[in-house]
Amino acid sequence: MQGAPKVRTFLLEKGPVVRRYILLTVVVGVPVLFLRTGQDPFNVPKLALMTAGVALVGTLRLAEALQGRSLEPVKRLLVPAAAIAGPLVVAWLFSSYKGWALLGKYGRFQGLLPYLLVIAVGFLLVDAFEGRSKQLAWGIVVAGSFVAFYGIVQFVGADPFIWAFPDDRLTTQSLSTLGNSNFAGGFLGITLPLAVGLALVDQRRRGRAVRLSILIVLGLLASKSEGGWAAGLAGTATLVGFWASWRWPSAKMLGAVAAVVAIAALLAVGAYTILRPDNSLVPETLKLRAWWWQEAGRMAADAPIVGRGPNAFAVEVWQYRVVPEAEATQYAAPDDPHSVPLSFLAAAGGVGLIGFLAVFGWVAWQARKLQATDLLAAAFLGGIVAYFVQSFLSIDELSLRVGLWTVLAGFVASLVPAQKGVPANKKRKKTAASTKRRIRVEPLKSPLAVALLAVVAAAGLAWSGGLLLADRRYLRGNQLFASDHPDAASREFELALGFRDEYDMRHSYGFRIGDTGVALEDESYIDESRRVFSYLEDFPDVSAIRDYGRVMRQWSGIEPDADSEAEALYERAKELDQQNPALQEEAANVLDD
């Protein structure tokens, strides 16, 4: 126990510094990180990094609390956290797919647990950067700058990697490090007000902030994301309104009006698209969104209060499709309505939608305290406004969620008044010295609890590593099937499913092993396909049901008894997705034979 006082000294002296470094890694790393060796090179590594960061920082912060450090700063985001987490927890309790809804659809991760982890990031950021919100602003601007730079590289055709368009190496799709140009545009819209704000408040590094602001603007243009452009303009207008209000008091109101106009314009275009979908002036992407929004409304009508559960839209959308969307996309049904408010409405009902909107109402209430001199807080407010604007056209992608809770944390941290008197650097040195003298003679408090927290942190790191490894095995299994090594592929899939029983993995594995069984006329592979697809008994995934039906239909040419099994699967798929003409025709061909 001789080292116990040293542990306590480290926790109280160095703990906050370590926490800030780890959290900045999360803030910068989540939007920037991608791994080329993964089946999902974007969101799986992002979720793994965020999980590891929360595990390390959360347990470190609790260990500090056991030594006497106050948890008061952590509570400053309780209202928005409760507004988001409360309805999602209730919706999860009423969900028919509780296990699946914990993480949500593979690659989207809009389940309960990722939302709780992102909220935890917000709590930890407020606590760690209280009085240091400028550091947090620089962190998210650096992340935005990298996203912008890589998007520009892709736009000019200099990307060394091939992404979603393998037949066109010189693609002008600026997917950047988020995997989608709209996601990249939305994130850049959030970071632009922060970059402009730093140019206004950080005199020592103003030139750098100006250069990064220009880079982010160029990245926004390269993204070709109208939602991102609207978000960046609305957020920056909010900031400029505060900056100009010292001379023109009405400027602050004009900035707010600009944000409202941006939202109103997006809603007006969406409403017009729903009413006049055949107008040639309406872009195809808006037509699709209008249909998806109608489907979210249909789904919410069946569970108007608590919704169908986190990310349930990805599971049950087949039953709510509108005819033109089903005709246009057939089996490529949407896994999200592409509107965050409507996503909350479908997932958590009216309670969820009210909770989502309440977050921004709470922000507006807090913003009434801001003065013309509170430019850094206004910059964070601009980032919040930007997220809100782009949310009406976007999926709540993981990096965008981290962006929201980062700017929320920065906004709240910047509202805490700075202590006057002793200069900050001298005061910190004095406080650190006095703390060191005080804790040298005090033993570590609750050593067993501290040790238990270390175990929890290790478990979090192990889980995040396992998530990456399972994704790698998923990719490796698909590659082995493609190279005609089914037994080795099966081992990889089994190991991946042993860590995380993911339905998309089951779908891929079940179809591939069944297709191999048909090709080799090997009944053991067909039996394995049946076992893997057994989850479909309680899971209305039409795409997987159709693929399972195709396997059984082909197998019936070898084993006639499988024909009835194929017919039952097609009957179920036909009933679930009544608007899909391709499915109806395929099912009719099977059932009429």
XYZ file of C-alpha atoms in Angstrom:
593
model
C 0.000 0.000 0.000
C 3.026 2.307 -0.101
C 2.040 3.432 -3.586
C -1.505 4.358 -2.587
C -0.730 8.023 -1.769
C 1.046 8.285 -5.141
C -2.057 6.945 -6.889
C -4.163 9.559 -5.131
C -1.642 12.262 -6.050
C -1.795 11.209 -9.678
C -5.597 11.138 -9.740
C -6.008 14.610 -8.261
C -3.069 16.285 -10.004
C -2.733 14.578 -13.365
C -6.177 13.039 -13.784
C -7.818 16.158 -15.305
C -4.940 16.617 -17.754
C -5.093 12.997 -18.874
C -8.866 13.234 -19.256
C -8.598 16.299 -21.466
C -6.044 14.654 -23.748
C -8.166 11.510 -24.140
C -11.337 13.503 -24.758
C -9.647 15.653 -27.392
C -8.554 12.421 -29.060
C -12.200 11.329 -29.120
C -13.466 14.710 -30.401
C -10.900 14.771 -33.205
C -10.644 11.036 -33.790
C -14.301 10.059 -34.153
C -14.971 12.173 -37.285
C -11.469 11.595 -38.680
C -10.795 7.898 -38.023
C -11.408 5.222 -40.652
C -9.890 1.765 -41.134
C -9.478 0.332 -44.604
C -9.290 -3.225 -43.261
C -12.862 -3.263 -41.915
C -16.154 -4.462 -43.410
C -17.443 -1.079 -42.193
C -14.368 1.202 -42.423
C -16.185 4.225 -41.027
C -18.550 3.830 -38.089
C -17.206 0.669 -36.450
C -13.794 2.240 -35.686
C -15.533 5.455 -34.622
C -17.768 3.592 -32.165
C -14.797 1.591 -30.874
C -12.759 4.748 -30.265
C -15.650 6.504 -28.528
C -16.313 3.475 -26.315
C -12.658 3.249 -25.312
C -12.553 6.976 -24.550
C -15.685 6.894 -22.397
C -14.431 3.809 -20.552
C -11.071 5.398 -19.736
C -12.244 8.927 -18.935
C -15.396 7.851 -17.127
C -13.616 5.464 -14.787
C -10.797 7.954 -14.213
C -13.325 10.648 -13.334
C -15.147 8.365 -10.903
C -11.837 7.460 -9.281
C -11.154 11.180 -8.812
C -14.606 11.573 -7.278
C -13.786 8.846 -4.768
C -10.807 10.959 -3.700
C -13.012 13.965 -3.032
C -13.233 15.856 -6.338
C -16.698 17.346 -6.897
C -18.975 15.980 -9.602
C -20.940 19.234 -9.796
C -19.719 20.220 -13.319
C -20.902 16.893 -14.717
C -24.503 17.838 -13.951
C -24.626 20.868 -16.235
C -25.986 18.870 -19.192
C -28.649 16.985 -17.230
C -31.599 18.641 -18.985
C -30.609 17.868 -22.609
C -29.312 14.446 -21.558
C -32.627 13.551 -19.922
C -34.547 14.921 -22.912
C -32.744 12.520 -25.277
C -31.973 9.513 -23.079
C -35.311 9.338 -21.228
C -37.570 8.761 -24.260
C -35.064 6.371 -25.847
C -34.883 4.240 -22.701
C -38.680 4.093 -22.478
C -38.917 3.251 -26.193
C -36.300 0.525 -25.764
C -38.300 -1.018 -22.902
C -41.333 -1.248 -25.208
C -39.320 -2.418 -28.221
C -39.899 -5.844 -29.746
C -36.176 -6.167 -30.536
C -34.428 -5.240 -27.305
C -31.179 -7.026 -28.078
C -30.903 -5.569 -31.568
C -31.999 -2.095 -30.431
C -29.095 -1.798 -28.001
C -26.741 -0.964 -30.887
C -29.130 -0.654 -33.821
C -28.443 -1.452 -37.450
C -24.875 -2.388 -38.256
C -22.958 0.669 -39.450
C -25.651 3.126 -38.344
C -25.465 2.455 -34.590
C -28.594 4.434 -33.757
C -29.511 2.118 -30.917
C -29.796 2.983 -27.254
C -26.206 2.291 -26.182
C -24.452 4.538 -28.770
C -26.744 7.421 -27.812
C -25.946 6.919 -24.130
C -22.225 6.803 -24.923
C -22.407 10.059 -26.888
C -24.283 11.709 -24.021
C -21.568 10.463 -21.674
C -19.000 12.163 -23.916
C -20.919 15.421 -23.466
C -20.973 15.064 -19.672
C -17.258 14.336 -19.532
C -16.401 17.222 -21.877
C -18.286 19.778 -19.771
C -16.487 18.601 -16.669
C -13.022 18.487 -18.232
C -13.157 21.751 -20.221
C -14.939 24.052 -17.813
C -12.922 27.267 -18.122
C -11.033 25.798 -21.094
C -13.719 25.839 -23.770
C -11.332 27.464 -26.249
C -9.246 24.267 -26.280
C -12.376 22.303 -27.066
C -13.251 24.706 -29.901
C -9.813 24.202 -31.425
C -10.233 20.436 -31.148
C -13.443 20.312 -33.179
C -12.078 22.852 -35.706
C -9.014 20.662 -36.263
C -11.327 17.707 -36.873
C -13.411 19.735 -39.325
C -10.289 20.899 -41.124
C -9.131 17.338 -41.702
C -12.595 16.308 -42.919
C -12.575 19.301 -45.300
C -9.048 18.576 -46.548
C -9.757 14.938 -47.344
C -13.049 15.874 -49.012
C -11.209 18.334 -51.259
C -8.615 15.658 -52.090
C -11.450 13.386 -53.204
C -13.162 16.199 -55.128
C -10.081 16.844 -57.276
C -9.603 13.107 -57.918
C -6.431 12.659 -55.865
C -7.768 10.142 -53.329
C -5.395 7.148 -53.090
C -8.269 4.925 -51.922
C -11.272 3.587 -53.836
C -14.500 3.934 -51.881
C -18.108 3.613 -53.020
C -17.417 3.953 -56.738
C -14.877 1.266 -57.725
C -15.455 1.745 -61.466
C -14.511 5.425 -61.349
C -11.234 6.031 -59.553
C -11.423 9.775 -60.136
C -14.823 10.143 -58.492
C -15.898 13.617 -57.395
C -17.942 12.282 -54.472
C -16.492 13.925 -51.345
C -17.279 11.186 -48.878
C -14.319 12.282 -46.747
C -13.755 10.355 -43.508
C -17.479 10.075 -42.719
C -18.419 7.827 -45.641
C -21.093 10.103 -47.096
C -20.941 13.571 -48.636
C -24.038 14.720 -46.725
C -22.543 13.592 -43.433
C -19.296 15.383 -44.273
C -21.202 18.539 -45.251
C -23.261 18.432 -42.061
C -20.178 18.065 -39.871
C -18.390 20.889 -41.660
C -21.478 23.051 -41.174
C -21.186 22.451 -37.426
C -17.479 23.299 -37.315
C -17.573 26.446 -39.490
C -19.030 28.772 -36.791
C -16.360 27.532 -34.372
C -13.568 28.325 -36.836
C -14.968 31.807 -37.479
C -15.471 32.323 -33.750
C -11.849 31.459 -33.003
C -10.760 33.962 -35.649
C -12.684 36.594 -33.670
C -11.595 35.693 -30.129
C -8.127 34.118 -30.374
C -5.884 37.018 -31.366
C -2.670 35.026 -31.002
C -3.767 32.372 -33.505
C -6.153 34.425 -35.603
C -4.307 33.788 -38.859
C -4.495 30.045 -38.338
C -8.205 30.239 -37.556
C -8.845 32.278 -40.718
C -6.967 29.754 -42.871
C -8.882 26.837 -41.352
C -12.164 28.692 -41.852
C -11.364 29.049 -45.553
C -10.430 25.356 -45.747
C -13.738 24.358 -44.131
C -15.692 26.586 -46.545
C -13.933 24.943 -49.497
C -14.691 21.533 -48.008
C -18.343 22.505 -47.686
C -18.468 23.512 -51.339
C -16.764 20.273 -52.369
C -19.270 18.206 -50.383
C -22.143 19.366 -52.627
C -24.399 19.036 -49.573
C -27.210 21.573 -49.591
C -28.069 20.678 -45.998
C -24.460 21.292 -44.973
C -24.406 24.653 -46.749
C -27.631 25.742 -45.045
C -26.277 24.577 -41.679
C -22.965 26.424 -42.071
C -24.686 29.642 -43.162
C -27.270 29.521 -40.357
C -24.688 28.765 -37.665
C -22.282 31.448 -38.877
C -25.130 33.984 -39.162
C -25.998 33.274 -35.528
C -22.403 34.000 -34.485
C -22.113 37.128 -36.653
C -25.359 38.400 -35.165
C -23.838 38.318 -31.689
C -20.584 39.836 -32.934
C -22.391 42.782 -34.548
C -24.912 43.310 -31.759
C -22.608 45.634 -29.794
C -23.121 48.203 -32.581
C -26.496 47.123 -33.986
C -28.686 45.636 -31.219
C -31.033 44.100 -33.779
C -28.207 42.044 -35.338
C -28.619 39.265 -32.780
C -32.259 38.888 -33.759
C -31.360 38.905 -37.445
C -28.920 36.049 -36.850
C -31.691 34.030 -35.189
C -34.036 34.876 -38.058
C -31.464 33.554 -40.543
C -31.455 30.202 -38.737
C -35.257 30.077 -38.680
C -35.408 30.950 -42.385
C -32.965 28.127 -43.200
C -35.107 25.605 -41.317
C -38.320 26.969 -42.823
C -36.845 26.770 -46.319
C -35.855 23.128 -45.829
C -39.308 22.266 -44.478
C -41.019 24.166 -47.298
C -39.013 22.325 -49.942
C -39.792 19.018 -48.234
C -43.512 19.803 -48.047
C -43.563 20.887 -51.700
C -41.833 17.656 -52.683
C -44.476 15.599 -50.867
C -47.303 17.545 -52.547
C -45.705 17.704 -56.016
C -43.334 14.711 -56.307
C -43.597 14.644 -60.115
C -42.248 18.156 -60.582
C -39.106 17.990 -62.722
C -37.472 20.746 -60.657
C -37.402 18.551 -57.548
C -34.080 16.671 -57.170
C -34.300 12.890 -56.910
C -32.739 12.888 -53.451
C -35.510 15.160 -52.150
C -38.177 12.951 -53.703
C -36.742 9.969 -51.847
C -36.614 11.906 -48.601
C -40.224 12.999 -48.983
C -41.287 9.358 -49.366
C -39.163 8.271 -46.403
C -40.673 11.033 -44.256
C -44.159 9.780 -45.139
C -43.121 6.266 -44.121
C -41.814 7.549 -40.772
C -45.152 9.274 -40.225
C -47.027 6.059 -41.001
C -44.851 4.145 -38.578
C -45.308 6.749 -35.829
C -49.086 6.570 -36.266
C -48.969 2.961 -35.009
C -47.074 3.939 -31.837
C -47.649 7.669 -31.375
C -46.561 7.980 -27.742
C -43.462 5.843 -27.091
C -42.578 4.738 -30.628
C -41.380 1.369 -31.921
C -37.950 1.402 -30.280
C -34.475 2.779 -31.076
C -33.678 2.444 -34.796
C -36.810 0.308 -35.311
C -37.373 2.127 -38.610
C -34.562 0.025 -40.123
C -36.424 -3.171 -39.168
C -40.077 -2.352 -39.802
C -40.011 0.159 -42.671
C -41.044 -2.603 -45.123
C -44.557 -2.541 -43.699
C -44.964 1.214 -44.135
C -43.573 1.829 -47.614
C -45.308 4.173 -50.037
C -45.787 2.894 -53.577
C -43.428 5.279 -55.468
C -40.581 4.653 -53.023
C -41.007 0.879 -53.244
C -41.076 1.059 -57.032
C -37.969 3.249 -57.126
C -35.793 1.388 -54.597
C -37.308 -2.145 -54.525
C -35.112 -4.082 -52.043
C -32.999 -1.054 -51.081
C -35.464 0.115 -48.450
C -34.234 2.983 -46.249
C -32.840 2.251 -42.800
C -33.621 5.788 -41.586
C -36.100 8.504 -42.629
C -33.181 10.894 -43.263
C -34.563 13.443 -40.826
C -33.475 13.343 -37.201
C -36.750 14.744 -35.784
C -38.749 12.152 -37.741
C -36.279 9.450 -36.727
C -36.968 10.271 -33.071
C -40.700 10.324 -33.804
C -40.580 6.833 -35.303
C -38.231 5.456 -32.646
C -39.612 7.086 -29.487
C -42.958 8.536 -30.547
C -44.217 11.972 -29.660
C -42.274 11.839 -26.412
C -39.042 11.353 -28.357
C -39.767 14.172 -30.791
C -40.627 16.541 -27.946
C -37.433 15.510 -26.143
C -35.314 16.192 -29.227
C -36.860 19.622 -29.758
C -36.647 20.370 -26.018
C -32.831 20.190 -26.227
C -32.758 23.158 -28.578
C -35.440 24.991 -26.631
C -33.255 24.620 -23.553
C -30.271 25.961 -25.505
C -32.303 28.956 -26.673
C -33.318 29.649 -23.064
C -29.688 29.539 -21.950
C -28.608 31.706 -24.896
C -30.717 34.611 -23.682
C -27.950 35.310 -21.139
C -25.302 35.857 -23.799
C -23.846 39.304 -24.364
C -22.083 40.714 -27.404
C -18.751 39.958 -25.723
C -19.534 36.244 -25.250
C -18.286 35.397 -28.725
C -16.866 31.983 -27.891
C -20.174 30.882 -26.368
C -21.913 32.348 -29.444
C -19.598 30.289 -31.672
C -20.640 27.105 -29.869
C -24.243 28.262 -30.149
C -23.694 28.620 -33.900
C -22.486 25.011 -34.019
C -25.646 23.884 -32.201
C -27.815 25.860 -34.635
C -25.928 24.306 -37.560
C -26.554 20.783 -36.254
C -30.251 21.581 -35.785
C -30.594 22.909 -39.339
C -28.868 19.976 -41.043
C -30.750 17.471 -38.841
C -33.924 18.037 -40.858
C -32.326 16.392 -43.912
C -29.806 14.024 -42.379
C -29.324 10.713 -40.632
C -28.077 11.079 -37.057
C -24.680 9.668 -37.971
C -22.209 8.946 -35.158
C -19.812 11.810 -35.951
C -22.694 14.280 -36.173
C -23.934 13.158 -32.763
C -20.462 13.600 -31.300
C -20.328 17.021 -32.967
C -23.621 18.019 -31.338
C -22.644 16.953 -27.834
C -19.230 18.541 -28.225
C -20.685 21.947 -29.096
C -23.342 21.525 -26.391
C -20.589 20.837 -23.859
C -18.519 23.763 -25.122
C -21.538 26.071 -24.965
C -22.337 25.099 -21.375
C -18.671 25.213 -20.301
C -18.260 28.681 -21.802
C -21.250 29.962 -19.807
C -19.436 29.333 -16.522
C -17.987 32.709 -15.436
C -14.208 32.837 -15.213
C -12.805 33.491 -11.755
C -11.211 36.887 -11.388
C -8.149 37.879 -9.441
C -5.029 35.786 -9.757
C -3.940 35.094 -13.362
C -5.090 31.668 -14.489
C -1.639 30.156 -15.037
C -0.285 31.324 -11.670
C -3.434 30.263 -9.914
C -3.228 26.767 -11.386
C 0.390 26.407 -10.321
C -0.424 27.535 -6.814
C -3.416 25.240 -6.582
C -1.462 22.288 -7.906
C 1.361 22.883 -5.436
C -0.977 23.176 -2.475
C -2.900 20.088 -3.603
C 0.326 18.112 -3.877
C 1.353 19.042 -0.353
C -2.060 18.157 0.985
C -2.466 14.742 -0.601
C 1.026 13.436 0.084
C -0.013 12.626 3.624
C -3.452 11.256 2.768
C -3.972 7.617 1.772
C -5.902 6.457 -1.239
C -9.602 6.460 -0.472
C -11.707 3.398 -1.372
C -8.822 1.422 -2.916
C -11.090 -1.558 -3.677
C -13.527 0.673 -5.593
C -10.642 2.265 -7.508
C -9.359 -1.185 -8.440
C -12.851 -2.186 -9.575
C -13.021 0.919 -11.761
C -9.743 -0.090 -13.375
C -11.299 -3.468 -14.218
C -14.326 -1.702 -15.726
C -12.034 0.459 -17.861
C -10.183 -2.635 -19.052
C -13.511 -4.277 -19.932
C -14.517 -1.224 -21.967
C -11.235 -1.315 -23.855
C -11.613 -5.050 -24.457
C -15.145 -4.583 -25.810
C -14.095 -1.814 -28.183
C -11.209 -3.967 -29.406
C -13.564 -6.917 -29.827
C -15.887 -4.752 -31.918
C -13.051 -3.987 -34.323
C -11.926 -7.615 -34.423
C -15.459 -8.865 -35.144
C -15.709 -6.394 -38.012
C -12.390 -7.632 -39.370
C -13.580 -11.249 -39.160
C -16.797 -10.282 -40.976
C -14.732 -8.841 -43.823
C -12.381 -11.811 -43.848
C -15.302 -14.242 -43.950
C -16.780 -12.556 -47.017
C -13.391 -12.585 -48.709
C -12.959 -16.315 -48.016
C -16.396 -17.122 -49.422
C -15.505 -15.167 -52.567
C -12.293 -17.193 -52.926
C -14.108 -20.553 -52.468
C -12.965 -21.371 -48.941
C -16.343 -21.928 -47.222
C -15.068 -23.804 -44.159
C -12.509 -21.142 -43.303
C -15.125 -18.456 -44.004
C -17.564 -20.186 -41.644
C -14.995 -20.138 -38.857
C -14.481 -16.399 -39.302
C -18.213 -15.693 -39.245
C -18.750 -17.908 -36.203
C -16.013 -16.070 -34.310
C -17.505 -12.724 -35.294
C -21.010 -13.768 -34.248
C -19.627 -15.238 -31.039
C -18.631 -11.733 -29.981
C -21.566 -9.843 -31.413
C -24.684 -11.597 -32.695
C -25.288 -9.054 -35.461
C -28.206 -9.638 -37.836
C -26.515 -8.120 -40.885
C -23.653 -10.544 -40.301
C -26.159 -13.395 -39.985
C -27.867 -12.320 -43.206
C -24.603 -12.295 -45.136
C -23.370 -15.551 -43.604
C -26.684 -17.404 -43.972
C -27.036 -16.523 -47.643
C -23.421 -17.262 -48.536
C -23.245 -20.615 -46.748
C -26.626 -21.587 -48.217
C -25.567 -20.563 -51.717
C -22.410 -22.641 -51.251
C -24.514 -25.612 -50.122
C -26.633 -25.407 -53.282
C -23.569 -25.140 -55.507
C -21.855 -28.117 -53.839
C -25.105 -30.013 -53.171
C -23.982 -30.320 -49.562
C -26.858 -30.640 -47.081
C -24.647 -29.788 -44.090
C -24.157 -26.272 -45.466
C -27.924 -25.951 -46.011
C -28.562 -27.001 -42.415
C -26.065 -24.390 -41.278
C -27.906 -21.793 -43.384
C -31.179 -22.761 -41.703
C -29.607 -22.399 -38.275
C -28.116 -18.980 -39.064
C -31.388 -17.685 -40.543
C -33.423 -18.883 -37.550
C -33.455 -15.323 -36.163
C -35.927 -14.353 -38.903
C -38.760 -16.070 -37.027
C -39.120 -12.929 -34.895
C -37.388 -10.371 -37.119
C -39.233 -8.914 -40.145
C -36.205 -8.257 -42.345
C -37.698 -8.690 -45.821
C -34.354 -8.581 -47.607
C -33.024 -11.471 -45.502
C -36.290 -13.414 -45.771
C -36.138 -13.068 -49.552
C -32.518 -14.260 -49.698
C -33.328 -17.211 -47.418
C -36.264 -18.022 -49.695
C -33.984 -17.952 -52.733
C -31.626 -20.440 -51.085
C -34.480 -22.797 -50.224
C -35.985 -22.407 -53.707
C -32.694 -23.405 -55.307
C -32.240 -26.269 -52.845
C -35.694 -27.585 -53.714
C -34.256 -28.614 -57.079
C -32.125 -31.106 -55.140
C -34.413 -31.762 -52.179
C -38.082 -31.292 -53.201
C -39.247 -31.023 -49.565
C -37.574 -27.604 -49.376
C -40.117 -26.189 -51.842
C -42.758 -25.724 -49.143
C -40.203 -23.952 -46.970
C -39.370 -21.571 -49.827
C -43.052 -20.878 -50.459
C -43.655 -20.052 -46.782
C -40.757 -17.607 -46.802
C -41.986 -15.863 -49.943
C -45.516 -15.679 -48.545
C -44.200 -13.942 -45.464
C -42.004 -11.544 -47.435
C -44.894 -10.743 -49.771
C -47.142 -9.956 -46.814
C -44.563 -7.710 -45.122
C -43.601 -5.712 -48.229
C -46.807 -5.382 -50.200
C -45.710 -2.342 -52.217
C -42.533 -3.802 -53.739
C -43.389 -4.820 -57.339
C -40.146 -6.778 -57.818
C -40.840 -8.862 -54.709
C -44.486 -9.409 -55.647
C -43.483 -10.649 -59.088
C -40.725 -12.911 -57.751
C -43.026 -14.319 -55.070
C -45.781 -14.921 -57.629
C -43.385 -16.901 -59.835
C -42.431 -19.108 -56.881
C -45.943 -19.587 -55.559
C -47.540 -20.244 -58.954
C -45.076 -22.970 -59.976
